[in-house]
XYZ file of C-alpha atoms in Angstrom:
760
model
C -73.691 73.570 -24.571
C -77.880 72.942 -23.168
C -79.106 71.229 -19.814
C -82.820 69.984 -19.124
C -84.498 69.377 -15.601
C -87.889 67.913 -15.905
C -90.342 66.533 -13.636
C -91.277 63.222 -13.369
C -93.550 60.416 -13.149
C -95.594 58.292 -11.404
C -94.378 55.003 -12.241
C -96.955 52.948 -11.757
C -98.992 53.571 -15.596
C -96.703 56.172 -17.249
C -95.718 55.570 -20.555
C -92.085 55.414 -21.721
C -91.529 59.067 -22.691
C -92.344 59.568 -19.352
C -89.791 58.270 -17.660
C -87.455 59.239 -20.188
C -87.454 62.962 -18.536
C -85.005 63.101 -16.004
C -86.334 64.240 -12.186
C -84.919 67.214 -10.579
C -86.178 65.802 -6.929
C -82.590 64.875 -6.147
C -82.709 60.886 -7.395
C -81.729 62.653 -10.518
C -77.797 60.129 -12.813
C -80.193 57.075 -11.816
C -80.291 54.228 -13.760
C -84.379 53.952 -15.207
C -84.532 50.117 -14.078
C -83.018 50.886 -10.712
C -85.756 53.797 -10.648
C -88.665 51.404 -11.604
C -88.324 48.970 -9.103
C -87.965 51.676 -6.275
C -90.587 51.546 -3.654
C -91.089 55.067 -3.699
C -93.329 57.282 -4.967
C -93.174 61.369 -6.475
C -95.452 63.704 -7.333
C -95.850 64.491 -10.795
C -95.070 68.006 -12.087
C -95.116 70.542 -15.226
C -92.110 70.054 -17.260
C -89.523 72.685 -17.980
C -86.763 72.770 -20.041
C -83.954 75.478 -19.851
C -81.267 75.887 -23.122
C -78.025 77.915 -22.193
C -75.331 78.561 -24.816
C -71.642 79.251 -24.234
C -70.456 82.258 -26.223
C -67.901 81.570 -28.924
C -65.552 84.057 -30.997
C -66.043 85.705 -33.382
C -64.526 85.354 -36.317
C -61.999 88.251 -38.064
C -61.807 87.412 -41.360
C -59.469 89.119 -43.073
C -62.016 91.026 -46.614
C -62.306 95.090 -45.132
C -65.079 96.428 -45.672
C -63.704 98.422 -48.598
C -61.702 97.049 -51.038
C -59.099 98.522 -53.005
C -58.869 96.424 -55.818
C -55.800 98.390 -57.303
C -54.119 97.208 -54.293
C -49.601 95.577 -54.817
C -50.416 92.306 -55.248
C -54.462 92.115 -57.110
C -57.643 92.957 -54.543
C -57.508 89.155 -52.933
C -54.570 89.560 -51.956
C -56.887 91.204 -48.667
C -57.721 87.223 -48.176
C -54.525 87.091 -46.329
C -54.440 87.565 -42.603
C -50.653 88.561 -43.621
C -50.135 92.859 -42.502
C -47.898 95.878 -41.733
C -47.105 95.665 -38.853
C -48.812 98.314 -35.795
C -46.047 98.605 -34.873
C -42.350 98.786 -35.894
C -40.518 96.115 -35.044
C -37.860 96.957 -31.969
C -33.586 97.142 -33.306
C -31.642 94.171 -32.180
C -28.510 93.839 -31.991
C -26.139 91.053 -31.496
C -23.778 90.271 -29.716
C -21.077 90.601 -32.265
C -22.610 93.834 -33.454
C -21.918 95.531 -30.536
C -18.479 97.477 -31.654
C -21.047 99.275 -34.169
C -23.472 100.076 -32.159
C -20.514 101.696 -29.459
C -19.502 103.685 -33.033
C -23.403 104.972 -33.739
C -23.515 106.596 -30.187
C -20.576 108.288 -31.015
C -21.944 109.533 -33.938
C -25.709 110.370 -32.096
C -23.757 112.325 -29.437
C -21.877 114.450 -31.681
C -24.925 114.992 -33.864
C -27.212 115.912 -30.486
C -24.497 117.908 -28.959
C -24.751 120.034 -33.139
C -28.374 120.749 -32.807
C -27.737 122.515 -29.221
C -24.664 124.456 -30.029
C -24.663 125.534 -33.381
C -22.015 124.322 -34.064
C -20.611 122.809 -37.415
C -19.305 119.117 -36.258
C -19.453 118.237 -39.869
C -16.099 116.689 -39.869
C -15.958 114.194 -37.233
C -19.721 113.313 -37.746
C -18.492 112.197 -42.023
C -14.904 110.496 -39.893
C -17.125 108.869 -37.685
C -19.872 107.610 -40.981
C -16.716 106.451 -42.451
C -15.562 104.523 -39.188
C -18.433 103.688 -38.580
C -19.390 101.512 -42.519
C -15.155 99.595 -42.104
C -15.960 98.493 -38.902
C -19.693 97.267 -40.304
C -17.691 95.912 -43.431
C -14.550 94.040 -42.321
C -16.961 93.130 -38.846
C -19.231 91.830 -42.276
C -16.693 90.013 -44.422
C -15.148 87.910 -41.966
C -18.073 86.079 -40.244
C -17.794 82.923 -38.189
C -20.352 79.935 -38.867
C -21.747 80.205 -35.454
C -22.033 84.607 -35.929
C -24.198 83.552 -39.381
C -26.173 80.568 -37.505
C -27.204 83.911 -34.782
C -27.664 86.173 -38.289
C -29.396 83.518 -39.397
C -32.178 83.181 -36.942
C -33.155 87.119 -36.370
C -36.215 87.952 -35.024
C -36.341 90.748 -37.955
C -35.071 88.687 -40.565
C -36.958 89.112 -43.258
C -40.004 86.463 -44.038
C -41.020 84.160 -46.511
C -44.052 85.776 -46.797
C -41.970 89.492 -46.232
C -40.200 88.056 -49.857
C -43.298 87.008 -51.598
C -45.042 90.345 -51.292
C -42.029 92.118 -52.744
C -41.417 89.854 -55.576
C -44.808 88.956 -56.715
C -46.625 90.687 -58.861
C -50.042 88.652 -57.610
C -50.230 85.930 -54.497
C -53.139 84.593 -53.400
C -52.840 82.047 -50.287
C -54.190 78.380 -50.909
C -55.349 76.259 -47.365
C -55.642 73.389 -46.031
C -54.135 69.689 -45.962
C -57.801 68.109 -47.538
C -58.072 66.348 -44.175
C -59.092 68.485 -41.502
C -56.660 71.127 -40.420
C -55.147 74.302 -41.733
C -50.838 74.173 -40.566
C -49.414 78.018 -40.304
C -45.883 77.164 -39.815
C -45.947 76.472 -44.072
C -48.262 78.950 -45.897
C -48.732 77.918 -49.603
C -49.745 79.400 -52.775
C -49.712 80.561 -56.877
C -48.398 83.850 -58.343
C -46.793 85.689 -60.613
C -43.120 87.108 -60.841
C -42.894 88.957 -64.905
C -45.786 87.111 -65.644
C -44.417 83.732 -64.598
C -46.892 81.934 -63.174
C -45.503 79.517 -60.753
C -46.819 78.061 -57.604
C -44.834 79.112 -53.956
C -44.289 76.522 -50.855
C -43.211 77.645 -47.475
C -42.118 77.895 -43.662
C -42.693 81.470 -41.678
C -42.264 82.464 -39.017
C -43.581 84.888 -36.581
C -42.575 88.637 -37.266
C -42.977 89.214 -32.746
C -44.517 86.447 -30.103
C -48.160 87.042 -31.054
C -47.162 85.295 -34.664
C -43.981 83.066 -33.301
C -46.888 81.546 -30.906
C -49.652 81.205 -34.038
C -46.561 80.090 -36.598
C -45.270 77.235 -34.103
C -42.447 79.197 -34.688
C -41.900 77.539 -37.724
C -42.087 74.625 -36.976
C -44.294 72.611 -39.035
C -46.174 69.515 -38.360
C -47.753 66.529 -40.449
C -50.427 68.014 -41.701
C -48.338 71.532 -42.405
C -46.683 68.180 -45.468
C -49.215 67.206 -46.500
C -50.647 70.542 -47.311
C -47.851 71.211 -49.182
C -47.990 67.276 -50.672
C -50.449 68.668 -51.783
C -50.124 71.927 -53.370
C -46.545 69.678 -54.780
C -49.061 67.193 -56.309
C -51.485 70.257 -57.996
C -49.070 72.255 -59.959
C -47.542 69.582 -61.664
C -51.463 68.708 -62.499
C -51.660 71.939 -63.761
C -47.215 72.952 -65.290
C -46.546 75.517 -62.286
C -43.214 75.655 -61.196
C -42.657 75.586 -57.038
C -40.526 77.266 -56.218
C -40.447 76.480 -51.313
C -38.405 79.323 -48.514
C -37.068 77.172 -46.199
C -36.647 78.774 -42.932
C -36.709 76.101 -40.133
C -35.609 75.397 -36.890
C -36.913 71.726 -38.235
C -39.850 70.152 -37.441
C -42.012 69.987 -35.032
C -41.591 67.137 -32.875
C -44.294 67.628 -29.851
C -46.096 63.926 -28.858
C -49.282 64.595 -31.193
C -46.949 65.175 -34.221
C -45.293 61.711 -33.684
C -48.658 60.426 -32.906
C -50.178 61.635 -36.686
C -47.312 60.305 -38.662
C -44.623 63.499 -38.885
C -41.762 61.419 -40.713
C -43.945 59.297 -42.524
C -45.204 63.082 -43.709
C -42.036 63.989 -44.126
C -41.066 60.843 -46.476
C -43.468 60.952 -48.493
C -42.497 64.276 -49.192
C -38.747 63.133 -50.281
C -40.290 60.171 -52.307
C -42.778 62.519 -54.000
C -40.580 66.115 -54.788
C -38.272 63.592 -57.095
C -41.698 62.374 -59.213
C -42.463 65.246 -60.448
C -42.502 66.894 -63.509
C -41.995 70.048 -62.911
C -39.496 72.205 -62.112
C -38.750 73.646 -58.816
C -36.175 75.105 -57.143
C -35.321 75.803 -52.807
C -34.500 79.028 -51.486
C -32.780 78.729 -47.310
C -33.468 82.135 -46.367
C -33.347 81.323 -42.254
C -31.780 78.535 -41.571
C -32.701 74.940 -42.724
C -33.194 72.093 -40.230
C -32.736 68.428 -40.573
C -35.927 66.928 -42.727
C -37.929 69.308 -41.413
C -36.409 72.053 -44.520
C -35.487 68.416 -46.372
C -39.359 67.869 -46.709
C -39.418 70.984 -49.625
C -36.307 70.710 -50.246
C -35.458 68.284 -52.764
C -34.880 70.499 -55.507
C -33.292 70.818 -58.487
C -31.102 73.938 -57.403
C -30.210 74.938 -53.989
C -29.749 78.912 -53.216
C -28.830 80.152 -50.568
C -28.606 83.349 -48.944
C -25.301 84.606 -48.317
C -25.929 84.442 -44.167
C -28.152 81.247 -43.611
C -27.374 78.345 -42.223
C -28.145 74.994 -43.563
C -27.625 71.703 -41.417
C -28.890 67.646 -39.613
C -28.510 69.229 -36.161
C -28.368 72.407 -35.476
C -25.182 73.753 -33.502
C -26.322 73.676 -30.055
C -27.735 70.181 -30.265
C -23.671 68.675 -31.940
C -22.385 70.489 -29.640
C -23.929 68.886 -26.342
C -23.986 65.048 -27.821
C -19.888 65.686 -28.590
C -18.967 68.014 -26.599
C -21.352 67.638 -23.222
C -22.117 71.259 -23.690
C -23.993 74.279 -25.603
C -20.730 76.811 -24.740
C -19.415 74.515 -27.396
C -21.514 75.709 -30.135
C -18.634 77.925 -31.803
C -16.830 74.823 -32.847
C -19.228 73.150 -33.497
C -21.019 75.702 -36.570
C -17.445 75.444 -37.477
C -16.592 71.574 -37.715
C -20.477 70.633 -39.356
C -19.282 73.154 -42.741
C -23.684 74.607 -41.989
C -22.570 78.118 -44.067
C -23.393 78.397 -47.566
C -19.930 78.962 -48.507
C -19.205 75.368 -47.314
C -21.800 74.108 -49.071
C -20.876 75.755 -52.257
C -18.200 73.836 -52.407
C -19.205 70.672 -51.513
C -21.492 71.211 -53.926
C -24.388 71.109 -51.804
C -25.224 74.445 -52.566
C -25.863 75.511 -55.942
C -25.538 79.561 -55.603
C -25.340 82.254 -52.916
C -27.584 85.216 -53.065
C -25.384 88.077 -52.184
C -27.626 89.916 -49.181
C -26.737 93.772 -47.608
C -23.991 94.525 -45.318
C -25.235 93.951 -42.003
C -28.312 90.942 -43.199
C -31.107 90.943 -44.981
C -32.955 92.735 -42.139
C -31.744 95.876 -42.368
C -32.719 96.239 -46.368
C -34.745 93.667 -46.737
C -36.134 95.003 -50.609
C -33.218 93.826 -52.141
C -32.476 91.285 -50.922
C -35.577 90.185 -52.299
C -35.270 91.534 -55.360
C -32.148 89.463 -55.485
C -33.842 86.595 -54.999
C -36.663 87.172 -57.814
C -33.415 87.506 -60.128
C -32.591 84.120 -58.939
C -35.551 82.477 -59.351
C -35.343 84.406 -62.945
C -32.400 83.330 -63.563
C -32.402 80.053 -62.702
C -35.643 79.751 -63.554
C -34.140 80.170 -67.036
C -32.358 77.149 -67.012
C -34.660 74.518 -66.128
C -37.551 75.637 -68.088
C -35.299 74.723 -71.409
C -35.138 71.340 -70.133
C -37.118 68.367 -71.253
C -38.965 66.595 -68.633
C -36.602 63.278 -68.612
C -34.115 65.782 -68.788
C -35.031 67.488 -65.703
C -35.856 64.686 -63.802
C -32.663 62.723 -64.442
C -30.912 66.320 -63.633
C -32.985 66.458 -59.927
C -32.022 62.429 -58.855
C -27.873 63.182 -60.100
C -27.662 66.065 -58.215
C -27.950 63.560 -55.086
C -26.595 60.341 -55.777
C -23.661 62.879 -56.416
C -24.261 63.528 -52.120
C -20.860 61.955 -50.354
C -19.782 59.844 -54.226
C -16.331 58.813 -54.641
C -14.018 57.523 -56.407
C -11.688 54.769 -55.869
C -8.232 55.598 -57.766
C -9.435 58.892 -58.751
C -7.869 62.381 -58.435
C -8.541 63.853 -55.520
C -9.352 68.135 -56.353
C -6.204 69.573 -54.063
C -8.465 71.854 -52.507
C -10.623 68.582 -50.943
C -7.582 66.833 -50.470
C -6.607 69.362 -47.492
C -7.892 69.023 -44.969
C -7.861 64.767 -45.879
C -6.105 62.084 -43.274
C -2.725 61.665 -45.271
C -1.163 58.355 -45.754
C 0.893 56.366 -43.140
C 3.611 56.207 -46.349
C 6.957 54.193 -45.776
C 10.161 55.564 -46.853
C 12.310 53.061 -48.622
C 15.066 55.215 -48.025
C 18.737 54.249 -50.568
C 21.844 53.766 -47.805
C 24.725 56.368 -47.833
C 27.844 53.842 -49.481
C 25.232 52.896 -52.327
C 23.672 56.275 -52.744
C 27.854 58.403 -52.552
C 28.440 55.213 -55.277
C 25.930 56.527 -57.917
C 25.981 59.361 -57.135
C 29.981 59.249 -57.964
C 28.696 57.073 -61.255
C 25.846 60.494 -63.036
C 28.920 62.637 -62.205
C 31.904 60.902 -64.153
C 29.054 60.653 -66.705
C 27.869 64.269 -66.973
C 31.814 64.923 -67.481
C 32.113 62.570 -70.297
C 28.870 64.867 -71.839
C 30.950 67.780 -71.404
C 33.901 66.430 -72.461
C 32.231 65.135 -75.397
C 30.058 68.993 -76.537
C 27.300 66.393 -76.162
C 24.419 66.180 -73.729
C 24.179 64.529 -70.219
C 22.178 61.476 -68.888
C 18.568 63.428 -68.736
C 16.281 59.899 -67.647
C 19.648 59.691 -64.867
C 19.294 63.333 -63.278
C 15.754 63.706 -63.252
C 15.594 60.582 -61.610
C 18.859 60.615 -59.547
C 16.785 65.096 -58.357
C 13.977 62.848 -57.508
C 14.940 60.109 -55.605
C 17.544 62.907 -53.350
C 14.845 65.069 -52.652
C 12.757 62.573 -50.948
C 15.295 61.807 -49.487
C 15.877 65.452 -48.125
C 12.790 65.006 -47.072
C 12.803 61.972 -45.243
C 16.467 63.789 -43.657
C 14.086 66.326 -42.801
C 11.913 64.981 -40.793
C 14.093 63.262 -38.499
C 15.921 66.765 -37.830
C 12.752 67.272 -36.927
C 12.084 64.644 -34.022
C 14.961 65.123 -33.443
C 15.087 68.620 -32.347
C 11.616 68.513 -30.409
C 9.829 69.781 -32.926
C 7.479 67.597 -33.942
C 4.287 68.590 -32.708
C 4.215 71.988 -32.780
C 4.800 71.282 -37.020
C 2.115 70.472 -36.889
C -0.407 72.211 -34.515
C 1.183 74.781 -37.556
C 0.644 72.394 -40.396
C -3.505 71.965 -38.965
C -3.677 76.332 -38.273
C -2.463 77.075 -42.164
C -4.914 74.271 -43.871
C -7.954 76.221 -41.510
C -7.282 79.077 -43.414
C -5.902 77.701 -46.978
C -9.588 76.183 -46.961
C -11.273 78.943 -46.147
C -9.384 81.028 -49.311
C -8.766 83.567 -46.412
C -5.443 85.632 -45.759
C -2.777 84.823 -43.664
C -2.663 85.905 -40.301
C -0.057 88.046 -39.412
C 0.343 85.862 -35.570
C 0.457 82.500 -37.755
C 3.556 84.237 -40.389
C 5.090 84.957 -36.838
C 4.665 81.752 -35.659
C 6.071 80.436 -38.721
C 8.881 81.962 -38.499
C 9.868 81.262 -34.968
C 9.371 78.121 -36.050
C 12.115 78.654 -38.424
C 14.307 79.789 -36.472
C 14.417 77.508 -33.504
C 15.035 74.370 -35.817
C 17.773 76.538 -37.346
C 19.482 77.091 -34.425
C 18.556 73.036 -33.446
C 19.510 71.825 -36.920
C 23.886 71.037 -36.649
C 23.016 68.916 -33.378
C 20.667 66.524 -34.560
C 22.494 63.120 -35.744
C 21.911 63.449 -38.986
C 22.766 66.784 -40.714
C 26.478 66.318 -41.876
C 23.561 63.399 -44.212
C 21.902 65.882 -44.636
C 23.568 68.953 -45.945
C 25.598 65.690 -48.361
C 22.144 65.302 -49.870
C 20.905 68.908 -50.334
C 24.495 70.093 -51.392
C 24.031 66.703 -54.078
C 20.642 68.148 -54.856
C 21.710 71.432 -55.680
C 24.749 70.265 -57.603
C 22.238 68.351 -60.411
C 19.166 70.956 -59.795
C 22.612 73.437 -61.551
C 23.421 70.847 -64.282
C 19.447 70.199 -64.608
C 18.935 73.647 -65.590
C 21.947 74.469 -67.594
C 21.071 71.099 -69.785
C 17.767 72.693 -70.022
C 18.513 76.337 -71.014
C 20.839 75.012 -73.266
C 18.121 73.008 -75.286
C 16.272 76.154 -74.873
C 18.354 78.488 -76.899
C 19.124 75.765 -79.276
C 15.134 75.763 -79.814
C 15.460 79.662 -80.231
C 18.307 79.832 -82.104
C 17.134 77.498 -85.066
C 13.729 78.973 -84.684
C 15.429 82.914 -85.553
C 18.129 81.454 -88.254
C 15.121 79.468 -89.829
C 12.907 82.783 -89.910
C 16.490 85.367 -91.166
C 16.682 82.360 -93.776
C 13.609 83.453 -95.557
C 13.761 85.040 -98.418
C 11.314 87.459 -98.244
C 12.329 88.440 -95.275
C 16.041 88.303 -96.316
C 14.696 90.803 -99.017
C 14.044 93.431 -97.051
C 16.265 93.321 -94.912
C 18.887 93.765 -97.435
C 16.760 97.267 -99.511
C 16.643 98.656 -96.005
C 20.140 97.907 -95.933
C 21.163 99.357 -99.097
C 18.726 102.842 -98.495
C 20.135 103.652 -95.322
C 24.026 103.155 -97.165
C 22.645 105.874 -99.507
C 22.029 107.872 -97.299
C 24.816 108.419 -95.648
C 24.179 108.821 -92.527
C 25.656 107.551 -89.604
C 23.902 107.077 -87.250
C 19.213 106.167 -86.241
C 18.917 110.119 -85.220
C 20.885 111.604 -88.879
C 18.116 109.004 -90.607
C 14.958 110.776 -92.357
C 12.236 109.454 -90.449
C 10.583 107.669 -93.535
C 13.643 105.688 -92.864
C 12.997 105.144 -89.332
C 9.755 104.088 -89.759
C 10.605 101.590 -92.737
C 13.472 100.782 -89.715
C 11.280 100.560 -87.076
C 7.851 98.485 -89.218
C 11.088 96.193 -90.565
C 11.982 94.353 -86.871
C 8.167 95.487 -85.543
C 8.145 92.164 -88.508
C 10.235 90.426 -87.596
C 9.437 90.811 -83.702
C 6.335 89.732 -83.985
C 7.656 86.767 -86.701
C 9.633 85.377 -83.223
C 7.077 85.272 -80.613
C 4.454 83.421 -82.808
C 7.600 80.636 -83.743
C 8.412 80.546 -79.900
C 4.741 81.134 -78.992
C 4.575 77.088 -81.349
C 7.502 75.934 -79.010
C 5.285 76.373 -75.878
C 7.003 79.867 -74.816
C 5.954 82.523 -73.662
C 7.182 86.352 -74.878
C 6.272 88.697 -72.162
C 8.402 91.502 -74.146
C 10.600 92.634 -76.418
C 13.418 94.960 -75.741
C 15.949 95.900 -78.133
C 19.343 97.139 -77.127
C 19.258 100.438 -79.714
C 17.805 103.475 -78.393
C 17.431 106.624 -80.170
C 19.293 110.038 -79.428
C 18.111 113.263 -79.725
C 18.573 115.770 -80.195
C 18.758 117.656 -77.383
C 20.456 114.763 -75.084
C 23.337 115.210 -77.512
C 27.062 114.725 -76.156
C 27.700 118.622 -76.122
C 23.973 119.329 -74.168
C 24.625 117.107 -71.922
C 27.552 118.426 -71.380
C 26.350 122.132 -71.170
C 24.044 121.024 -68.118
C 26.394 118.416 -65.473
C 29.161 122.361 -66.163
C 25.602 123.815 -65.029
C 25.430 121.286 -62.024
C 28.801 122.158 -60.657
C 27.822 126.335 -60.917
C 25.294 125.382 -59.092
C 27.679 123.421 -56.341
C 29.935 125.204 -55.922
C 27.768 128.389 -56.076
C 25.832 126.745 -53.213
C 29.388 125.234 -50.867
C 30.871 129.378 -51.522
C 27.423 130.790 -49.488
C 27.252 128.380 -47.212
C 31.692 129.612 -46.164
C 30.681 132.886 -46.887
C 28.199 133.079 -43.884
C 29.752 133.856 -40.419
C 28.775 130.507 -38.492
C 30.647 127.974 -40.940
C 33.486 131.306 -40.196
C 33.935 130.981 -36.794
C 33.338 126.839 -36.383
C 36.312 127.243 -39.048
C 38.583 130.076 -36.720
C 37.636 127.455 -34.255
C 38.881 124.391 -34.552
C 42.106 126.373 -36.164
C 42.618 127.653 -32.682
C 42.357 123.695 -31.368
C 44.714 121.750 -33.965
C 46.911 124.222 -32.838
C 46.301 124.061 -29.062
C 46.732 120.632 -29.010
C 50.438 121.382 -31.512
C 51.475 118.100 -31.717
C 50.765 115.542 -29.895
C 46.863 115.708 -28.410
C 45.736 114.271 -26.065
C 41.781 112.591 -26.142
C 39.738 115.772 -25.008
C 41.566 117.585 -28.222
C 40.988 115.387 -30.448
C 37.043 114.211 -29.430
C 36.396 118.370 -29.830
C 38.247 118.578 -33.392
C 36.193 115.933 -34.612
C 32.978 117.273 -33.626
C 33.812 120.643 -35.118
C 35.157 118.586 -38.555
C 31.145 117.151 -38.434
C 29.300 120.103 -37.714
C 31.124 122.094 -40.576
C 30.605 119.222 -43.861
C 27.715 118.905 -41.772
C 26.335 122.037 -42.519
C 28.410 121.970 -46.132
C 26.492 119.181 -46.924
C 22.800 120.604 -45.548
C 23.474 123.145 -48.256
C 24.376 120.905 -51.292
C 22.086 117.790 -50.953
C 19.036 119.931 -51.283
C 16.897 117.981 -52.772
C 16.398 120.715 -56.365
C 20.307 119.043 -56.937
C 19.325 115.504 -56.325
C 16.821 115.013 -58.871
C 19.099 117.747 -61.341
C 21.228 114.826 -60.350
C 19.758 111.625 -60.531
C 18.369 112.592 -63.699
C 21.320 113.596 -65.453
C 23.300 110.424 -64.248
C 19.707 108.313 -66.184
C 20.398 110.395 -69.405
C 24.246 109.945 -68.792
C 23.855 105.856 -68.639
C 21.653 106.285 -71.651
C 23.818 108.414 -74.291
C 26.299 105.680 -73.595
C 24.496 102.491 -74.679
C 23.091 104.522 -77.434
C 25.830 106.015 -78.971
C 27.615 102.622 -78.384
C 24.621 100.981 -80.721
C 24.051 104.129 -83.048
C 27.468 102.862 -84.109
C 27.478 98.807 -83.878
C 24.187 99.855 -85.937
C 25.568 102.060 -88.910
C 28.971 101.363 -90.063
C 29.488 100.599 -93.585
C 28.657 97.778 -93.540
C 25.733 98.253 -92.254
C 23.829 94.959 -90.169
C 20.563 94.337 -88.487
C 20.198 94.767 -84.471
C 18.371 91.468 -83.692
C 15.459 92.227 -81.768
C 15.578 90.849 -77.923
C 13.178 88.855 -75.840
C 12.549 88.025 -72.500
C 11.501 84.217 -72.422
C 9.119 83.486 -69.670
C 9.496 79.587 -68.766
C 6.089 79.591 -66.045
C 8.787 78.028 -63.874
C 10.190 82.096 -63.078
C 12.779 81.010 -65.531
C 14.531 82.433 -67.782
C 16.707 83.433 -71.308
C 17.355 85.712 -73.390
C 18.056 85.343 -77.296
């Protein structure tokens, strides 16, 4: 600034220029008009001018004196103010990570002890490392919503520019909204990934306090959104796909921002993004708060890092509004459904980018590469669309949010948390129901006598009716026993677990079992217990009748298919030829056949089995396995060899018993037993009886210890299994190869999908 002091001439006969010169004689600041009327005069002095320049801040240019042309990202990277930090960021431990810190401290102590003493503690260190890794997995695979919020806000979490300089080959930052301001909270620029050029727009937080103040903690002003809008128009004009990175607690909501049109700037961005003719991908790398995030988030695809959050209001603000305290933020975070898995289920988020265990700050480079792969994959899909399809795709993504259809089938996963309608159950009077039951019973009996099918439709309708009646009776019984409130609370807990696709908590299982036991104990005292029991018995009886009817129908279908296959001319010819060959061989068992004939028998059987399997599949059955009644006996499993093995085992057991009996310890015990029996005589008292029983027990224990050795038990079990196989195989061989040789029908186990199986 410059200050001017000059002397004033006498007012009489002076020029205008002289009058404009201000005086330093004590009358400065008085209007010239007033001074002109003043009756006094002043002395004329020589005019002097004194100027004082204020020292301004020297501009800090990022361009170095000797720029390296081979730097990653190109020589223009030197223009960026974003440089590596001079000091390494201090590690920050979140509250829920404290158990991990304790294990880490133990590892450090053990390593220090090993270095000081020179002793080998490698086993203990490996054990602690394994324990740490397991604790880390258990912690980060079962994070609560509020814990994910804390990870998304972690001070060391990689920022937009951290990711950009990791994933791009070249990047040049572009500045200014062309209205006189450049908001550092939003960074824009052109970069290349694998020779593809993109326009990158992202919200930038600071890595330390100084940077956070400069970046306004990642909260953009209207200037930032207008800068982003300018770059969107630029990308749309030149055909650059747009990639936006969202990481903001929300738009800056101070008075000045509101005066400058914060709401209008966000709304303008929303409207413009829906009309851009280039692919847009948005990635939430931290927290995405309200309209401040949405202003650069109207994309064709919205991706989220695994521990990122996207919300309309922060959990703390929501808790303060609903529960009047910010301490309820964990509950609010759960209810808001702001995590990536929850938003994927709601179809707001289109994909989840994985993070390393410990969060993105644990391995920023790996996280950046996952983001790069996701961008490439998504852009491959979007660039294949033409302009019209791209715009429709973007519009449809947002139009379907929160939409619903009347009378549409609801997905069971979504239906879990929906309020159930209060259904009015119309129960049938007991007398009327008993009459219907007796009538249906008579119809089933008549069908049995006439060997006809029971009335299937009537049976099905009665089962459905009885199920509703039984459900109603159980509901009434629960109300009567006073357990309804507990049951409702338990249902809510179970539905929460099911909606998160988590394993059932053992504590919840215990609650369910306790409630079951208590209900079963109180059920007999319920007023409607006799009615409930009668309806349950009828339901079981009719369900059994229906299953028998279905089984009979299915068996007839299976038999029909089998007869169709066996009556085919080509199969009949093969079986007759095979039968003749077996008879000509003169063999009495399958084991006596030569190898070529054995192969023929097995191949023919396999062919018939495959035909039968395909036939069963055609009627909607699933064949789980094929079993044959025939077992092939090897020479080593023949009856004579088997008998020798049994005799050998008996000899071993007898030898063991003789060795034990001949031992001095057991001899003494036997002599003691004889002595006690002699003392007791014909009428032993209680004490003598107890002594005799105790000695007998000890003798039996010694003998059993000798016999029951692991080696003898294994031999006995092996022989027992071989014996059963010999019996089955001998019976199958004798029946299958008699004088009139008969083909052994395959045994098919059929699973109906409802835990029912039949064999043909």
